[in-house]
CSV table of C-alpha atoms and ligand atoms in Angstrom, one decimal:
chain,number,residue,atom,x,y,z
A,1,MET,CA,-0.1,0.0,0.0
A,2,LYS,CA,1.4,3.3,-1.1
A,3,ILE,CA,1.0,5.7,1.7
A,4,ALA,CA,2.3,9.3,1.4
A,5,VAL,CA,2.0,11.9,4.6
A,6,PHE,CA,1.4,15.6,3.9
A,7,PRO,CA,2.7,17.4,6.7
A,8,GLY,CA,2.2,20.8,7.6
A,9,SER,CA,0.9,23.3,10.2
A,10,PHE,CA,-2.2,24.1,8.1
A,11,ASP,CA,-2.8,27.3,10.1
A,12,PRO,CA,-5.2,27.7,8.3
A,13,ILE,CA,-5.8,24.9,5.4
A,14,THR,CA,-5.8,27.2,2.2
A,15,VAL,CA,-7.1,26.0,-1.3
A,16,GLY,CA,-3.5,25.5,-2.4
A,17,HIS,CA,-3.2,22.6,0.3
A,18,VAL,CA,-6.5,21.2,-1.0
A,19,ASP,CA,-5.2,21.3,-4.7
A,20,LEU,CA,-2.1,19.6,-3.8
A,21,VAL,CA,-3.9,16.6,-2.0
A,22,GLU,CA,-6.3,16.3,-4.9
A,23,ARG,CA,-3.5,16.2,-7.3
A,24,ALA,CA,-1.7,13.6,-5.1
A,25,LEU,CA,-4.6,11.3,-4.8
A,26,PRO,CA,-4.0,9.5,-8.0
A,27,LEU,CA,-0.5,8.9,-7.3
A,28,PHE,CA,-0.9,7.2,-3.7
A,29,ASP,CA,-3.3,4.6,-2.3
A,30,LYS,CA,-3.8,6.8,0.9
A,31,VAL,CA,-2.7,10.4,1.6
A,32,VAL,CA,-2.4,11.3,5.4
A,33,VAL,CA,-2.8,15.0,6.0
A,34,ALA,CA,-1.0,15.4,9.3
A,35,ILE,CA,-0.5,18.4,11.5
A,36,GLY,CA,3.0,18.3,12.8
A,37,ILE,CA,2.9,19.8,16.4
A,38,ASN,CA,6.1,22.0,17.2
A,39,SER,CA,6.0,23.2,20.9
A,40,GLN,CA,8.2,26.2,19.6
A,41,LYS,CA,6.0,27.3,17.2
A,42,GLN,CA,3.1,29.9,17.9
A,43,TYR,CA,0.1,29.3,16.0
A,44,LEU,CA,-2.9,31.5,15.1
A,45,PHE,CA,-5.4,28.6,15.3
A,46,SER,CA,-5.6,26.0,17.9
A,47,LEU,CA,-4.8,22.3,17.1
A,48,GLU,CA,-8.3,21.7,17.6
A,49,GLN,CA,-9.7,24.2,15.3
A,50,ARG,CA,-7.2,23.0,12.7
A,51,MET,CA,-7.8,19.6,12.9
A,52,GLU,CA,-11.7,20.3,12.6
A,53,TRP,CA,-11.2,22.3,9.3
A,54,LEU,CA,-9.1,19.4,7.9
A,55,ASN,CA,-11.8,16.8,8.9
A,56,ALA,CA,-14.5,18.7,7.3
A,57,VAL,CA,-12.5,19.5,3.9
A,58,PHE,CA,-11.7,15.8,3.4
A,59,GLU,CA,-14.7,14.4,5.1
A,60,HIS,CA,-15.9,13.0,1.5
A,61,GLU,CA,-12.5,12.0,0.3
A,62,GLU,CA,-12.0,8.1,1.2
A,63,LYS,CA,-8.5,7.9,0.5
A,64,VAL,CA,-7.7,11.0,2.8
A,65,LYS,CA,-7.0,10.4,6.5
A,66,VAL,CA,-6.3,13.4,9.1
A,67,ASP,CA,-4.1,13.0,11.9
A,68,SER,CA,-1.5,15.0,13.9
A,69,PHE,CA,1.9,14.2,15.4
A,70,LYS,CA,4.5,15.4,18.0
A,71,ARG,CA,7.4,13.2,16.9
A,72,LEU,CA,10.1,13.8,14.0
A,73,THR,CA,8.3,13.6,10.8
A,74,ALA,CA,10.3,10.7,9.7
A,75,HIS,CA,9.5,8.5,12.7
A,76,TYR,CA,5.7,9.2,12.3
A,77,CYS,CA,6.0,8.1,8.9
A,78,LYS,CA,7.6,4.8,9.8
A,79,SER,CA,5.0,4.3,12.6
A,80,ILE,CA,2.1,4.6,10.0
A,81,GLY,CA,4.1,2.6,7.4
A,82,ALA,CA,4.2,5.4,5.1
A,83,LYS,CA,7.3,5.4,2.6
A,84,PHE,CA,6.6,8.8,0.9
A,85,LEU,CA,6.2,12.6,1.8
A,86,LEU,CA,4.0,14.9,0.0
A,87,ARG,CA,5.3,18.8,-0.2
A,88,GLY,CA,4.4,21.6,-2.4
A,89,LEU,CA,6.8,23.8,-4.5
A,90,ARG,CA,5.8,27.4,-5.0
A,91,ASN,CA,8.8,29.2,-5.6
A,92,ALA,CA,12.5,29.0,-5.4
A,93,SER,CA,12.6,29.8,-1.6
A,94,ASP,CA,10.3,26.9,-1.1
A,95,PHE,CA,12.8,24.6,-2.9
A,96,ASP,CA,15.7,25.8,-0.9
A,97,TYR,CA,14.0,24.9,2.2
A,98,GLU,CA,12.6,22.0,1.1
A,99,LYS,CA,15.7,20.4,-0.5
A,100,THR,CA,17.5,20.1,3.0
A,101,ILE,CA,14.8,18.9,4.7
A,102,SER,CA,13.9,16.2,2.1
A,103,GLN,CA,17.7,15.1,2.1
A,104,LEU,CA,17.3,14.8,5.9
A,105,ASN,CA,14.2,13.1,5.9
A,106,ASN,CA,15.6,10.6,3.3
A,107,ASN,CA,18.7,10.0,5.6
A,108,ILE,CA,16.8,9.6,9.1
A,109,GLY,CA,13.7,8.1,7.5
A,110,ASP,CA,15.7,4.9,6.0
A,111,GLY,CA,14.9,6.1,2.3
A,112,LEU,CA,11.7,7.8,2.9
A,113,GLU,CA,11.1,9.7,-0.2
A,114,THR,CA,9.8,13.2,-0.7
A,115,ILE,CA,7.3,13.8,-3.6
A,116,PHE,CA,7.0,17.6,-4.9
A,117,LEU,CA,4.4,18.9,-6.9
A,118,ILE,CA,4.9,22.3,-8.2
A,119,ALA,CA,2.0,24.5,-7.3
A,120,GLN,CA,-0.4,25.5,-9.9
A,121,PRO,CA,0.1,29.3,-11.1
A,122,GLY,CA,-3.5,30.1,-9.9
A,123,TYR,CA,-2.4,29.1,-6.6
A,124,SER,CA,1.3,29.8,-6.1
A,125,HIS,CA,0.9,33.1,-4.4
A,126,ILE,CA,-1.3,31.6,-1.7
A,127,SER,CA,0.3,30.8,1.7
A,128,SER,CA,-1.1,30.2,5.3
A,129,THR,CA,1.3,33.2,6.2
A,130,ILE,CA,-0.6,35.7,3.8
A,131,VAL,CA,-4.0,34.2,4.8
A,132,ARG,CA,-3.0,34.6,8.6
A,133,GLU,CA,-2.1,38.6,7.7
A,134,ILE,CA,-5.5,39.1,5.8
A,135,ILE,CA,-7.4,37.8,8.7
A,136,LYS,CA,-5.4,39.8,11.3
A,137,GLY,CA,-6.0,42.9,9.1
A,138,GLY,CA,-9.8,42.3,8.9
A,139,GLY,CA,-9.6,41.5,5.2
A,140,ASN,CA,-11.5,39.2,2.9
A,141,THR,CA,-9.9,35.7,2.8
A,142,THR,CA,-12.9,33.9,0.6
A,143,ASN,CA,-10.7,33.1,-2.3
A,144,PHE,CA,-7.9,31.6,-0.6
A,145,LEU,CA,-9.9,29.4,1.9
A,146,PRO,CA,-11.9,26.1,1.2
A,147,PRO,CA,-15.6,26.6,1.9
A,148,GLN,CA,-15.4,24.3,5.1
A,149,VAL,CA,-13.0,26.8,6.6
A,150,LYS,CA,-15.6,29.3,8.5
A,151,LEU,CA,-14.0,32.3,10.3
A,152,ASP,CA,-17.5,34.1,11.1
A,153,HIS,CA,-17.6,32.5,14.8
A,154,LEU,CA,-14.1,33.6,15.6
A,155,ASN,CA,-13.6,36.7,17.9
A,156,PHE,CA,-11.2,38.8,15.8
A,157,ASP,CA,-10.4,40.8,18.9
A,158,LYS,CA,-8.0,38.0,20.0
A,159,PHE,CA,-6.0,38.8,17.4
A,160,GLU,CA,-5.4,42.4,18.9
A,161,LEU,CA,-6.4,44.3,16.0
A,162,SER,CA,-5.4,48.2,16.4
B,1,ADP,P1,4.8,24.1,7.0
B,1,ADP,O1,4.5,24.9,8.5
B,1,ADP,O2,5.5,22.9,7.2
B,1,ADP,O3,5.5,25.2,6.1
B,1,ADP,P2,2.4,24.7,5.6
B,1,ADP,O4,0.9,24.3,6.2
B,1,ADP,O5,2.6,26.0,5.5
B,1,ADP,O6,3.3,24.1,6.5
B,1,ADP,O7,2.6,24.0,4.3
B,1,ADP,C1,2.6,22.9,4.0
B,1,ADP,C2,3.0,22.5,2.5
B,1,ADP,O8,2.1,22.9,1.7
B,1,ADP,C3,4.3,23.0,2.1
B,1,ADP,O9,5.2,21.7,1.5
B,1,ADP,C4,3.8,23.8,1.2
B,1,ADP,O10,5.0,24.1,0.4
B,1,ADP,C5,2.5,23.5,0.7
B,1,ADP,N1,1.8,24.6,0.2
B,1,ADP,C6,1.3,25.5,0.9
B,1,ADP,N2,0.5,26.4,0.1
B,1,ADP,C7,0.8,26.1,-1.3
B,1,ADP,C8,0.0,26.6,-2.4
B,1,ADP,N3,-0.7,27.6,-2.5
B,1,ADP,N4,0.3,25.6,-3.4
B,1,ADP,C9,0.9,24.3,-3.3
B,1,ADP,N5,1.7,24.0,-2.3
B,1,ADP,C10,1.4,24.5,-1.0
């Protein structure tokens, strides 16, 4: 069984992430979209909220499983029998960053291979970072987020708008 893990923060999940997963589905038997929990990192949305959105987005996608993990990505992959990582490349800086991580994961993950998909032109400008900035600035994120990611119920005061 060909299993790929798509690791990320998904803070929040964007249409760019969804596009990547959909394009990867024909390549694998199962794609595990997994939130890596890094205790050093500050997130805008709670793990529970991010997981809830992932579950809602992929609810009807039988080949997709949603999960979270605290260990090294390579060790998590081994524990679930995944031999592939899925990552997206939007530009040259993604490449520089991803290249090192991919080589590291291949080394410590006993041949774990990272499969890269190049972002579609219409999505390559979309990042969770940009979306978080728009949210904090009170802007409209409709074009960047899947319909299942609803922000209406959130209290934007907590983002310390000024
Ligand atoms: P991380 O915190 O690990 O960077 P992200 O949630 O920001 O996690 O991104 C996870 C993966 O999704 C990365 O491989 C990133 O390159 C990819 N990705 C993010 N946005 C897009 C996009 N618009 N198109 C294609 N891939 C994307």
